[in-house]
Amino acid sequence: MKILILISCLSLIPLCSLFLKVCTLKVSGQCLGNEQSSLLQLKNKLVFNDALSAKLVHWNDSANCCSWEGVTCSEGRVIGLDLSNESISGVLDNSSSLFNLHHLQKLNLAYNEFDSSQIPSQFTKLSNLTYLNLSTAGFAGQIPLEISHLKRLATLDLSIHSYRSTYLLMLEKPNLSTLVQNLSGLKELHLDGVNISAKGYEWCRALSSSLPHLRVLSMSRCYLSGPFDPSLQNLQSLSVIHLANNQLFVPVLEFFADFKNLTSLSFTSSKLNGKFPEKIFQIPTLQRIELSDNSMLQGSLSEFPWNGNLRTLQLGGTFFFRDIAEFYW
Ligand SMILES: *[C@@H]1O[C@H](CO)[C@@H](O)[C@H](O)[C@H]1NC(C)=O
Ligand SMILES: *[C@@H]1O[C@H](CO)[C@@H](O)[C@H](O)[C@H]1NC(C)=O
Ligand SMILES: *[C@@H]1O[C@H](CO)[C@@H](O)[C@H](O)[C@H]1NC(C)=O
Ligand SMILES: *[C@@H]1O[C@H](CO)[C@@H](O)[C@H](O)[C@H]1NC(C)=O
Ligand SMILES: *[C@@H]1O[C@H](CO)[C@@H](O)[C@H](O)[C@H]1NC(C)=O
Ligand SMILES: *[C@@H]1O[C@H](CO)[C@@H](O)[C@H](O)[C@H]1NC(C)=O
Ligand SMILES: *[C@@H]1O[C@H](CO)[C@@H](O)[C@H](O)[C@H]1NC(C)=O
Ligand SMILES: *[C@@H]1O[C@H](CO)[C@@H](O)[C@H](O)[C@H]1NC(C)=O
Ligand SMILES: *[C@@H]1O[C@H](CO)[C@@H](O)[C@H](O)[C@H]1NC(C)=O
């Protein structure tokens, strides 16, 4: 009896796989013709290295575009495109057929080499974007005002993480405050390496007045200066604050201890001074604190909660004291 069942099951395998195929097609949908041709036009206009491309190089008309690597569909419409690290070079211009993919919700073009060209203003046409990642993509110059029209964005990553790059993105006109003014749904903002050149009251108020749901604030190497504006404490959802390599020349204020969800705090090489508030170490959720290379910063570990969640504590190049009577190293 058992053997019989096994045999009949085996004979069903081709049927099963056919069924599965129909199912997967139904989930992502048959690619709509205009979406497929927009993607192929996009591919044909992009300059990329066949040997280094893992996705684009395989796109071709013989298959439904919803099955192409890097493409995500919903009911035949392209809603996600991940072309990160595809060795794309050259210029992405306003006429690119990328901007015909109106249904896009997630777009990742990170780690390419867009030849120090400007971020095209036509991004404004992708009004359904919730996730935009242009990190280290090779864009340079002024970040266009049109990015501020993408009102559904939850994640915006324009950070630059390449030390070999000479290109530089800037936020001057529009400035940070104009950029984020209408992006009130933003949860993650990554602008590391972008020249923001703002004073504390400017960047703190820009963020605190517009981004009530912000969880990740990553603005290392942004030419920011102090002082911290108390309005920053309105951002109660903050979990990550990365402000390394700025020129703050101020003390960290006590209110940082009131961020109840803080997990990671970095001020490496930020020219902090004064006394670091010991209360910050008491935040129960905190896992990582980086304070290295702030030669004017003092602090004490005498009330350090040794049984907390903290995994990483970097204090090299600072003046921290321990209560020797209590702790022997
Ligand atoms: C065309 O796409 C199909 C399905 O994705 C793939 O198997 C095939 O290798 C591709 N052809 C070329 C020339 O890349
Ligand atoms: C990009 O892809 C190359 C292989 O082509 C890999 O070695 C490298 O680690 C990738 N870089 C990133 C940032 O993913
Ligand atoms: C944008 O998203 C909304 C809500 O998710 C949806 O109703 C609308 O059809 C989308 N627009 C496009 C062009 O995909
Ligand atoms: C942006 O894309 C890069 C490469 O895929 C990834 O490492 C990075 O985490 C992404 N940023 C965000 C905020 O998701
Ligand atoms: C896109 O068009 C705008 C004007 O509509 C222009 O200012 C900008 O330089 C263009 N960007 C690119 C990358 O061609
Ligand atoms: C933000 O939205 C308001 C109201 O819709 C509008 O008047 C303003 O110009 C927008 N700001 C930016 C920078 O787009
Ligand atoms: C950054 O921008 C400011 C003004 O917006 C400018 O004065 C400064 O030279 C820029 N810094 C770099 C490194 O380009
Ligand atoms: C940012 O730009 C807007 C519009 O140009 C301007 O009104 C505002 O004063 C600027 N903010 C700062 C802090 O420079
Ligand atoms: C803090 O995190 C918890 C758990 O992730 C979440 O439920 C809560 O809403 C967060 N608090 C704020 C103010 O965002």
Short mmCIF file of C-alpha atoms in Angstrom, two decimals, residues 49-313:
data_model
loop_
_atom_site.label_atom_id
_atom_site.label_comp_id
_atom_site.label_asym_id
_atom_site.label_seq_id
_atom_site.Cartn_x
_atom_site.Cartn_y
_atom_site.Cartn_z
CA ASN A 49 30.41 45.78 -17.43
CA ASP A 50 29.03 42.40 -18.62
CA ALA A 51 31.65 40.52 -16.64
CA LEU A 52 30.75 42.23 -13.35
CA SER A 53 26.99 42.40 -13.76
CA ALA A 54 25.01 39.65 -12.07
CA LYS A 55 21.48 40.77 -12.96
CA LEU A 56 21.20 43.20 -15.87
CA VAL A 57 23.35 41.06 -18.13
CA HIS A 58 20.75 38.28 -18.05
CA TRP A 59 17.71 40.42 -18.81
CA ASN A 60 16.25 39.48 -22.21
CA ASP A 61 12.96 39.28 -24.03
CA SER A 62 12.76 35.50 -23.90
CA ALA A 63 11.31 35.57 -20.40
CA ASN A 64 8.69 37.40 -18.42
CA CYS A 65 10.35 40.43 -16.80
CA CYS A 66 8.80 39.59 -13.43
CA SER A 67 11.19 36.64 -13.29
CA TRP A 68 14.33 38.71 -13.99
CA GLU A 69 16.89 39.09 -11.23
CA GLY A 70 16.50 42.38 -9.42
CA VAL A 71 12.88 42.87 -10.51
CA THR A 72 9.88 42.57 -8.20
CA CYS A 73 6.33 42.71 -9.54
CA SER A 74 2.82 42.99 -8.27
CA GLU A 75 0.04 42.12 -10.70
CA GLY A 76 2.42 42.44 -13.62
CA ARG A 77 3.66 45.87 -12.59
CA VAL A 78 7.23 46.49 -11.57
CA ILE A 79 7.20 47.65 -7.94
CA GLY A 80 10.80 46.89 -6.98
CA LEU A 81 14.11 47.27 -8.76
CA ASP A 82 17.46 46.36 -7.20
CA LEU A 83 20.39 47.15 -9.48
CA SER A 84 22.90 47.73 -6.71
CA ASN A 85 26.52 46.87 -7.40
CA GLU A 86 25.96 46.18 -11.12
CA SER A 87 29.04 48.13 -12.33
CA ILE A 88 26.79 50.66 -14.08
CA SER A 89 28.70 53.71 -15.31
CA GLY A 90 27.89 56.72 -17.45
CA VAL A 91 25.06 59.16 -16.90
CA LEU A 92 21.52 58.51 -15.76
CA ASP A 93 19.59 61.27 -17.49
CA ASN A 94 16.13 62.73 -17.20
CA SER A 95 14.96 60.85 -20.29
CA SER A 96 15.83 57.40 -18.90
CA SER A 97 12.98 54.94 -19.22
CA LEU A 98 13.52 54.19 -15.51
CA PHE A 99 11.15 57.09 -14.95
CA ASN A 100 8.37 55.34 -16.85
CA LEU A 101 8.17 52.70 -14.12
CA HIS A 102 5.53 54.67 -12.25
CA HIS A 103 4.55 51.85 -9.94
CA LEU A 104 7.99 51.51 -8.37
CA GLN A 105 7.95 51.41 -4.59
CA LYS A 106 11.52 50.30 -3.95
CA LEU A 107 14.56 51.34 -5.94
CA ASN A 108 18.18 50.49 -5.19
CA LEU A 109 20.96 51.80 -7.44
CA ALA A 110 23.63 51.76 -4.71
CA TYR A 111 27.28 50.99 -5.42
CA ASN A 112 27.48 51.92 -9.08
CA GLU A 113 29.61 54.50 -10.89
CA PHE A 114 27.30 57.09 -12.35
CA ASP A 115 30.21 59.26 -13.42
CA SER A 116 29.78 62.23 -11.06
CA SER A 117 26.54 63.14 -12.80
CA GLN A 118 23.67 64.89 -11.06
CA ILE A 119 20.76 62.97 -9.58
CA PRO A 120 18.08 63.44 -12.28
CA SER A 121 15.16 65.64 -11.29
CA GLN A 122 12.79 63.18 -13.01
CA PHE A 123 12.84 61.05 -9.85
CA THR A 124 9.84 63.18 -8.96
CA LYS A 125 7.81 60.98 -11.37
CA LEU A 126 8.34 57.94 -9.14
CA SER A 127 5.88 59.28 -6.61
CA ASN A 128 5.06 55.91 -5.07
CA LEU A 129 8.61 55.28 -3.86
CA THR A 130 8.84 54.29 -0.22
CA TYR A 131 12.49 53.19 -0.43
CA LEU A 132 15.19 55.01 -2.40
CA ASN A 133 18.79 53.92 -2.13
CA LEU A 134 21.43 55.80 -4.13
CA SER A 135 24.25 55.11 -1.69
CA THR A 136 27.73 55.40 -3.20
CA ALA A 137 26.20 55.37 -6.69
CA GLY A 138 28.58 57.97 -8.10
CA PHE A 139 26.15 60.87 -8.24
CA ALA A 140 27.54 64.29 -7.46
CA GLY A 141 26.49 67.91 -7.11
CA GLN A 142 23.41 69.42 -5.60
CA ILE A 143 20.69 66.99 -4.46
CA PRO A 144 17.67 68.07 -6.52
CA LEU A 145 14.62 69.64 -4.89
CA GLU A 146 12.47 67.00 -6.61
CA ILE A 147 13.59 64.34 -4.11
CA SER A 148 11.60 66.30 -1.52
CA HIS A 149 8.42 65.60 -3.50
CA LEU A 150 8.61 61.86 -2.81
CA LYS A 151 6.18 62.09 0.06
CA ARG A 152 5.82 58.36 0.64
CA LEU A 153 9.48 57.75 1.39
CA ALA A 154 10.18 55.76 4.54
CA THR A 155 13.87 55.17 3.74
CA LEU A 156 16.18 57.58 1.96
CA ASP A 157 19.83 56.61 1.55
CA LEU A 158 22.06 59.07 -0.32
CA SER A 159 25.17 58.28 1.72
CA ILE A 160 28.65 58.03 0.25
CA HIS A 161 30.93 55.32 1.65
CA SER A 162 33.88 55.32 -0.64
CA TYR A 163 37.11 56.96 0.23
CA ARG A 164 38.48 56.66 -3.29
CA SER A 165 35.66 58.81 -4.59
CA THR A 166 36.24 62.46 -5.30
CA TYR A 167 32.63 63.19 -6.06
CA LEU A 168 30.56 65.02 -3.53
CA LEU A 169 26.85 65.50 -3.02
CA MET A 170 25.67 68.76 -1.53
CA LEU A 171 22.62 70.06 0.30
CA GLU A 172 22.77 73.81 -0.05
CA LYS A 173 19.88 74.76 -2.34
CA PRO A 174 17.71 72.99 -1.36
CA ASN A 175 19.09 72.80 2.16
CA LEU A 176 18.38 69.98 4.61
CA SER A 177 15.32 71.69 5.98
CA THR A 178 13.70 72.06 2.55
CA LEU A 179 14.64 68.51 1.55
CA VAL A 180 12.91 66.85 4.49
CA GLN A 181 10.07 69.35 4.95
CA ASN A 182 7.42 67.10 3.36
CA LEU A 183 9.02 63.71 3.99
CA SER A 184 7.12 63.25 7.22
CA GLY A 185 6.94 59.45 6.90
CA LEU A 186 10.70 59.03 6.87
CA LYS A 187 12.03 56.41 9.27
CA GLU A 188 15.59 56.14 7.97
CA LEU A 189 17.74 58.99 6.72
CA HIS A 190 21.30 58.21 5.58
CA LEU A 191 23.27 61.21 4.34
CA ASP A 192 26.81 60.24 5.40
CA GLY A 193 29.42 62.05 3.33
CA VAL A 194 26.98 64.62 1.92
CA ASN A 195 28.14 68.22 2.39
CA ILE A 196 25.34 69.67 4.51
CA SER A 197 27.43 72.37 6.22
CA ALA A 198 24.82 73.27 8.84
CA LYS A 199 24.90 74.58 12.37
CA GLY A 200 23.23 72.66 15.19
CA TYR A 201 20.09 74.72 15.40
CA GLU A 202 19.63 74.33 11.64
CA TRP A 203 20.07 70.59 11.23
CA CYS A 204 18.46 69.67 14.56
CA ARG A 205 15.38 71.80 13.89
CA ALA A 206 15.15 70.66 10.28
CA LEU A 207 14.92 67.07 11.50
CA SER A 208 12.84 67.60 14.61
CA SER A 209 10.21 69.75 12.92
CA SER A 210 9.61 67.42 9.97
CA LEU A 211 10.51 63.82 10.78
CA PRO A 212 8.55 62.69 13.88
CA HIS A 213 8.97 58.98 13.05
CA LEU A 214 12.72 59.00 12.43
CA ARG A 215 14.47 55.89 13.74
CA VAL A 216 17.80 55.95 11.93
CA LEU A 217 19.75 59.18 11.67
CA SER A 218 23.06 58.65 9.91
CA MET A 219 24.92 61.85 9.10
CA SER A 220 28.62 61.15 9.51
CA ARG A 221 31.09 63.33 7.55
CA CYS A 222 28.44 65.95 6.78
CA TYR A 223 30.34 69.09 7.91
CA LEU A 224 27.86 69.59 10.74
CA SER A 225 28.65 71.86 13.65
CA GLY A 226 27.15 72.30 17.12
CA PRO A 227 25.44 73.08 19.37
CA PHE A 228 22.76 70.39 19.78
CA ASP A 229 19.33 71.96 19.73
CA PRO A 230 16.97 70.68 22.47
CA SER A 231 14.27 70.19 19.80
CA LEU A 232 16.14 67.01 18.85
CA GLN A 233 14.63 65.28 21.86
CA ASN A 234 11.22 65.33 20.11
CA LEU A 235 12.50 62.48 17.95
CA GLN A 236 11.58 59.82 20.49
CA SER A 237 11.74 56.90 18.04
CA LEU A 238 15.45 57.36 17.37
CA SER A 239 17.28 54.08 17.58
CA VAL A 240 20.47 54.88 15.66
CA ILE A 241 22.35 58.19 15.88
CA HIS A 242 25.55 58.24 13.83
CA LEU A 243 27.26 61.62 13.71
CA ALA A 244 30.94 60.64 13.43
CA ASN A 245 33.52 62.89 11.79
CA ASN A 246 31.72 66.18 12.20
CA GLN A 247 33.03 69.38 13.83
CA LEU A 248 30.71 69.77 16.80
CA PHE A 249 32.98 71.53 19.38
CA VAL A 250 30.26 71.13 22.08
CA PRO A 251 29.38 68.77 24.94
CA VAL A 252 26.79 66.01 24.51
CA LEU A 253 23.64 67.10 26.37
CA GLU A 254 21.81 65.15 29.08
CA PHE A 255 18.69 64.77 26.96
CA PHE A 256 20.36 62.04 24.90
CA ALA A 257 19.68 59.81 27.90
CA ASP A 258 15.94 60.22 27.23
CA PHE A 259 15.97 58.40 23.89
CA LYS A 260 14.21 55.28 25.15
CA ASN A 261 14.83 53.18 22.03
CA LEU A 262 18.45 54.10 21.38
CA THR A 263 20.60 51.13 20.34
CA SER A 264 23.62 52.70 18.64
CA LEU A 265 25.32 56.04 19.23
CA SER A 266 28.43 57.15 17.34
CA PHE A 267 30.39 60.37 17.77
CA THR A 268 33.81 59.11 16.65
CA SER A 269 36.13 62.03 15.74
CA SER A 270 33.42 64.63 16.18
CA LYS A 271 35.39 67.15 18.26
CA LEU A 272 33.15 66.74 21.29
CA ASN A 273 34.21 68.48 24.47
CA GLY A 274 33.03 68.79 28.10
CA LYS A 275 31.79 65.92 30.20
CA PHE A 276 29.90 63.02 28.65
CA PRO A 277 26.59 62.54 30.58
CA GLU A 278 26.94 59.29 32.47
CA LYS A 279 23.16 58.79 32.39
CA ILE A 280 23.43 57.85 28.72
CA PHE A 281 25.13 54.58 29.68
CA GLN A 282 21.96 53.69 31.61
CA ILE A 283 19.72 53.50 28.52
CA PRO A 284 18.63 49.85 28.71
CA THR A 285 18.39 49.31 24.93
CA LEU A 286 21.87 50.67 24.15
CA GLN A 287 24.20 48.17 22.46
CA ARG A 288 26.93 50.28 20.95
CA ILE A 289 28.67 53.55 21.88
CA GLU A 290 31.52 54.96 19.81
CA LEU A 291 33.26 57.99 21.28
CA SER A 292 36.86 57.42 20.15
CA ASP A 293 39.16 60.17 19.02
CA ASN A 294 37.57 63.09 20.87
CA SER A 295 40.60 64.40 22.73
CA MET A 296 38.63 67.14 24.52
CA LEU A 297 35.97 64.76 25.86
CA GLN A 298 35.92 63.68 29.52
CA GLY A 299 33.79 61.17 31.31
CA SER A 300 33.47 58.64 34.06
CA LEU A 301 32.50 55.00 34.20
CA SER A 302 31.81 54.91 37.92
CA GLU A 303 28.09 54.28 37.46
CA PHE A 304 28.49 52.05 34.47
CA PRO A 305 25.78 49.33 34.26
CA TRP A 306 27.97 46.29 33.68
CA ASN A 307 24.95 44.02 33.27
CA GLY A 308 23.26 46.04 30.50
CA ASN A 309 22.88 45.30 26.78
CA LEU A 310 26.03 47.15 25.80
CA ARG A 311 28.29 45.09 23.51
CA THR A 312 30.65 47.73 22.13
CA LEU A 313 32.19 50.70 23.90
#
